[in-house]
Amino acid sequence: MEIEKCKYLEQKRIEVLNAIKPIMEAFGITDYDYVINVENQSETLIIEEQEIGCSANSISAIINEVIGYLFVKIYAKDRYIGRYRTQTLKAIKEYWIN
């Protein structure tokens, strides 16, 4: 059973990386990975050293995390995003690991 789970998670890693690759390439990001730790049952998306917890997420949910990262780091970086900037960014970064 444990071997099957490991195979599933390795396949998921490959699927995640294939799904996010075109997005990363479009923004010139080469430093990214999807790390699965079987021992503590965690899945972590890493983009340019920022870790984002994605345990048990679907691929579409992981893509949403990528979009959130791009929004925070590129779009909202030097732009006014409304009076609730702090709350908005906090919600987007909810699963970011410091």
Coordinates of N, CA and C in Angstrom, one line a residue:
M1 N 0.8 -1.2 0.0 CA 0.0 0.0 0.0 C 0.9 1.3 0.0
E2 N 1.9 1.3 0.8 CA 2.8 2.5 0.9 C 3.5 2.7 -0.4
I3 N 3.9 1.6 -1.1 CA 4.6 1.8 -2.4 C 3.6 2.4 -3.4
E4 N 2.4 2.0 -3.4 CA 1.4 2.5 -4.3 C 1.2 4.0 -4.0
K5 N 1.1 4.4 -2.8 CA 1.0 5.8 -2.4 C 2.2 6.6 -2.9
C6 N 3.4 6.1 -2.7 CA 4.6 6.8 -3.2 C 4.6 6.9 -4.7
K7 N 4.1 5.9 -5.4 CA 4.0 6.0 -6.9 C 3.0 7.1 -7.3
Y8 N 1.9 7.1 -6.6 CA 0.8 8.1 -6.9 C 1.4 9.5 -6.7
L9 N 2.1 9.7 -5.5 CA 2.6 11.0 -5.2 C 3.7 11.5 -6.2
E10 N 4.5 10.5 -6.6 CA 5.5 10.9 -7.6 C 4.9 11.2 -9.0
Q11 N 3.8 10.5 -9.3 CA 3.1 10.8 -10.6 C 2.4 12.2 -10.4
K12 N 1.8 12.5 -9.2 CA 1.2 13.8 -9.0 C 2.2 14.9 -9.1
R13 N 3.4 14.7 -8.6 CA 4.5 15.7 -8.7 C 4.8 16.0 -10.2
I14 N 4.9 15.0 -11.0 CA 5.2 15.2 -12.4 C 4.0 15.9 -13.1
E15 N 2.8 15.6 -12.8 CA 1.6 16.2 -13.3 C 1.6 17.7 -12.9
V16 N 1.9 18.0 -11.7 CA 1.9 19.4 -11.2 C 2.9 20.2 -11.9
L17 N 4.1 19.6 -12.0 CA 5.2 20.4 -12.7 C 4.9 20.6 -14.2
N18 N 4.3 19.6 -14.8 CA 3.9 19.8 -16.2 C 2.8 20.8 -16.4
A19 N 1.9 20.9 -15.4 CA 0.8 21.8 -15.4 C 1.2 23.3 -15.2
I20 N 2.2 23.5 -14.3 CA 2.6 24.8 -14.0 C 3.8 25.3 -14.9
K21 N 4.4 24.4 -15.6 CA 5.6 24.8 -16.4 C 5.3 25.9 -17.4
P22 N 4.2 25.9 -18.2 CA 3.9 26.9 -19.2 C 3.7 28.3 -18.5
I23 N 3.1 28.3 -17.3 CA 2.9 29.5 -16.6 C 4.2 30.1 -16.2
M24 N 5.0 29.3 -15.6 CA 6.3 29.7 -15.1 C 7.2 30.2 -16.3
E25 N 7.2 29.5 -17.4 CA 7.9 30.0 -18.5 C 7.5 31.3 -19.0
A26 N 6.1 31.5 -19.0 CA 5.6 32.8 -19.5 C 6.1 34.0 -18.7
F27 N 6.4 33.7 -17.4 CA 6.8 34.8 -16.5 C 8.3 34.7 -16.3
G28 N 9.0 33.9 -17.0 CA 10.5 33.8 -16.9 C 11.0 33.2 -15.6
I29 N 10.1 32.4 -14.9 CA 10.5 31.8 -13.6 C 11.0 30.4 -13.9
T30 N 12.3 30.2 -13.4 CA 12.9 28.9 -13.6 C 13.1 28.2 -12.3
D31 N 13.0 28.9 -11.2 CA 13.3 28.4 -9.9 C 11.9 28.0 -9.2
Y32 N 11.5 26.7 -9.5 CA 10.3 26.2 -8.9 C 10.4 24.7 -8.8
D33 N 9.6 24.2 -7.8 CA 9.5 22.7 -7.7 C 8.3 22.4 -6.9
Y34 N 7.9 21.1 -6.9 CA 6.8 20.6 -6.1 C 7.4 19.4 -5.3
V35 N 7.5 19.7 -4.0 CA 8.2 18.7 -3.1 C 7.2 17.9 -2.3
I36 N 7.4 16.6 -2.3 CA 6.5 15.8 -1.5 C 7.3 15.0 -0.5
N37 N 6.9 15.2 0.8 CA 7.5 14.5 1.9 C 6.6 13.4 2.4
V38 N 6.9 12.2 2.0 CA 6.0 11.1 2.4 C 6.0 10.9 3.9
E39 N 7.1 11.1 4.6 CA 7.2 10.8 6.0 C 6.2 11.7 6.8
N40 N 6.1 13.0 6.5 CA 5.2 13.9 7.3 C 4.0 14.2 6.4
Q41 N 3.8 13.5 5.3 CA 2.6 13.7 4.5 C 2.3 15.1 4.1
S42 N 3.4 15.8 3.6 CA 3.2 17.2 3.2 C 3.6 17.3 1.7
E43 N 2.9 18.3 1.1 CA 3.2 18.6 -0.3 C 3.4 20.1 -0.3
T44 N 4.5 20.6 -0.9 CA 4.9 22.0 -0.9 C 5.3 22.4 -2.2
L45 N 4.7 23.5 -2.7 CA 5.1 24.2 -3.9 C 6.1 25.2 -3.5
I46 N 7.2 25.2 -4.3 CA 8.3 26.2 -4.0 C 8.5 27.0 -5.3
I47 N 8.3 28.3 -5.1 CA 8.6 29.2 -6.2 C 9.5 30.3 -5.8
E48 N 10.7 30.3 -6.4 CA 11.7 31.3 -6.0 C 11.9 31.4 -4.5
E49 N 12.1 30.3 -3.9 CA 12.4 30.1 -2.5 C 11.2 30.4 -1.6
Q50 N 10.0 30.7 -2.1 CA 8.8 30.9 -1.3 C 8.1 29.5 -1.3
E51 N 7.9 29.0 -0.1 CA 7.2 27.7 0.1 C 5.7 28.0 0.3
I52 N 4.9 27.2 -0.4 CA 3.5 27.3 -0.2 C 2.9 25.9 0.0
G53 N 2.2 25.7 1.1 CA 1.7 24.5 1.5 C 0.5 24.1 0.6
C54 N 0.6 22.9 0.0 CA -0.4 22.4 -0.9 C -0.8 21.0 -0.7
S55 N -0.7 20.5 0.6 CA -1.0 19.1 0.9 C -2.4 18.8 0.5
A56 N -2.5 17.7 -0.3 CA -3.8 17.1 -0.7 C -4.6 18.1 -1.7
N57 N -3.9 19.1 -2.2 CA -4.6 20.0 -3.2 C -4.7 19.3 -4.5
S58 N -5.7 19.7 -5.3 CA -5.9 19.3 -6.6 C -4.9 20.1 -7.5
I59 N -4.7 19.6 -8.7 CA -3.8 20.4 -9.6 C -4.4 21.8 -9.9
S60 N -5.7 21.9 -10.0 CA -6.3 23.2 -10.3 C -6.1 24.1 -9.0
A61 N -6.1 23.6 -7.8 CA -5.9 24.4 -6.6 C -4.4 24.8 -6.6
I62 N -3.5 24.0 -7.0 CA -2.1 24.4 -7.0 C -1.9 25.5 -8.1
I63 N -2.5 25.4 -9.2 CA -2.4 26.4 -10.2 C -2.9 27.7 -9.6
N64 N -4.0 27.7 -8.9 CA -4.5 28.9 -8.2 C -3.5 29.5 -7.3
E65 N -2.7 28.7 -6.6 CA -1.6 29.2 -5.7 C -0.5 29.8 -6.6
V66 N -0.2 29.3 -7.7 CA 0.7 29.9 -8.6 C 0.2 31.3 -9.0
I67 N -1.0 31.4 -9.4 CA -1.6 32.7 -9.8 C -1.6 33.7 -8.7
G68 N -1.9 33.2 -7.5 CA -1.8 34.1 -6.3 C -0.4 34.6 -6.1
Y69 N 0.6 33.7 -6.3 CA 2.0 34.1 -6.1 C 2.3 35.2 -7.1
L70 N 1.9 35.0 -8.4 CA 2.2 35.9 -9.4 C 1.5 37.3 -9.1
F71 N 0.3 37.2 -8.6 CA -0.4 38.4 -8.3 C 0.3 39.2 -7.2
V72 N 0.7 38.5 -6.2 CA 1.4 39.2 -5.1 C 2.8 39.7 -5.5
K73 N 3.6 38.9 -6.2 CA 5.0 39.3 -6.5 C 5.1 40.2 -7.7
I74 N 4.2 40.1 -8.6 CA 4.3 40.9 -9.8 C 3.2 42.0 -9.9
Y75 N 2.0 41.7 -9.9 CA 0.9 42.7 -10.1 C 0.8 43.6 -9.0
A76 N 0.7 43.1 -7.8 CA 0.4 44.0 -6.6 C 1.7 44.6 -6.0
K77 N 2.8 44.3 -6.6 CA 4.1 44.7 -6.0 C 4.1 46.3 -5.8
D78 N 3.9 47.0 -6.9 CA 4.0 48.4 -6.8 C 2.7 49.1 -7.3
R79 N 1.6 48.4 -7.1 CA 0.3 48.9 -7.6 C -0.7 49.0 -6.5
Y80 N -1.6 50.0 -6.6 CA -2.7 50.1 -5.7 C -3.7 49.1 -6.0
I81 N -4.1 48.2 -5.0 CA -5.1 47.2 -5.2 C -6.3 47.4 -4.3
G82 N -6.4 48.6 -3.8 CA -7.6 48.8 -3.0 C -7.3 49.1 -1.6
R83 N -8.3 49.6 -0.9 CA -8.2 49.9 0.5 C -7.9 48.7 1.4
Y84 N -8.3 47.6 1.0 CA -8.1 46.3 1.8 C -6.9 45.5 1.3
R85 N -5.9 46.2 0.9 CA -4.6 45.6 0.4 C -4.1 44.5 1.5
T86 N -4.0 44.9 2.7 CA -3.4 44.1 3.7 C -4.2 42.8 3.9
Q87 N -5.6 42.9 3.9 CA -6.4 41.8 4.1 C -6.4 40.9 2.8
T88 N -6.4 41.5 1.7 CA -6.3 40.8 0.4 C -5.1 39.9 0.3
L89 N -3.9 40.6 0.6 CA -2.7 39.9 0.5 C -2.6 38.8 1.5
K90 N -3.1 39.0 2.7 CA -3.1 38.0 3.8 C -3.9 36.8 3.4
A91 N -5.0 37.0 2.7 CA -5.9 35.9 2.3 C -5.2 35.1 1.2
I92 N -4.5 35.8 0.3 CA -3.8 35.1 -0.8 C -2.7 34.3 -0.3
K93 N -2.0 34.8 0.7 CA -0.8 34.1 1.3 C -1.1 33.2 2.5
E94 N -2.4 32.8 2.6 CA -2.8 32.0 3.7 C -1.9 30.8 3.9
Y95 N -1.5 30.1 2.9 CA -0.8 28.8 3.0 C 0.7 29.0 2.7
W96 N 1.2 30.2 2.6 CA 2.6 30.5 2.5 C 3.3 30.2 3.8
I97 N 4.5 29.5 3.6 CA 5.3 29.1 4.8 C 6.4 30.1 4.9
N98 N 6.6 30.8 6.0 CA 7.6 31.8 6.2 C 8.9 31.1 6.4

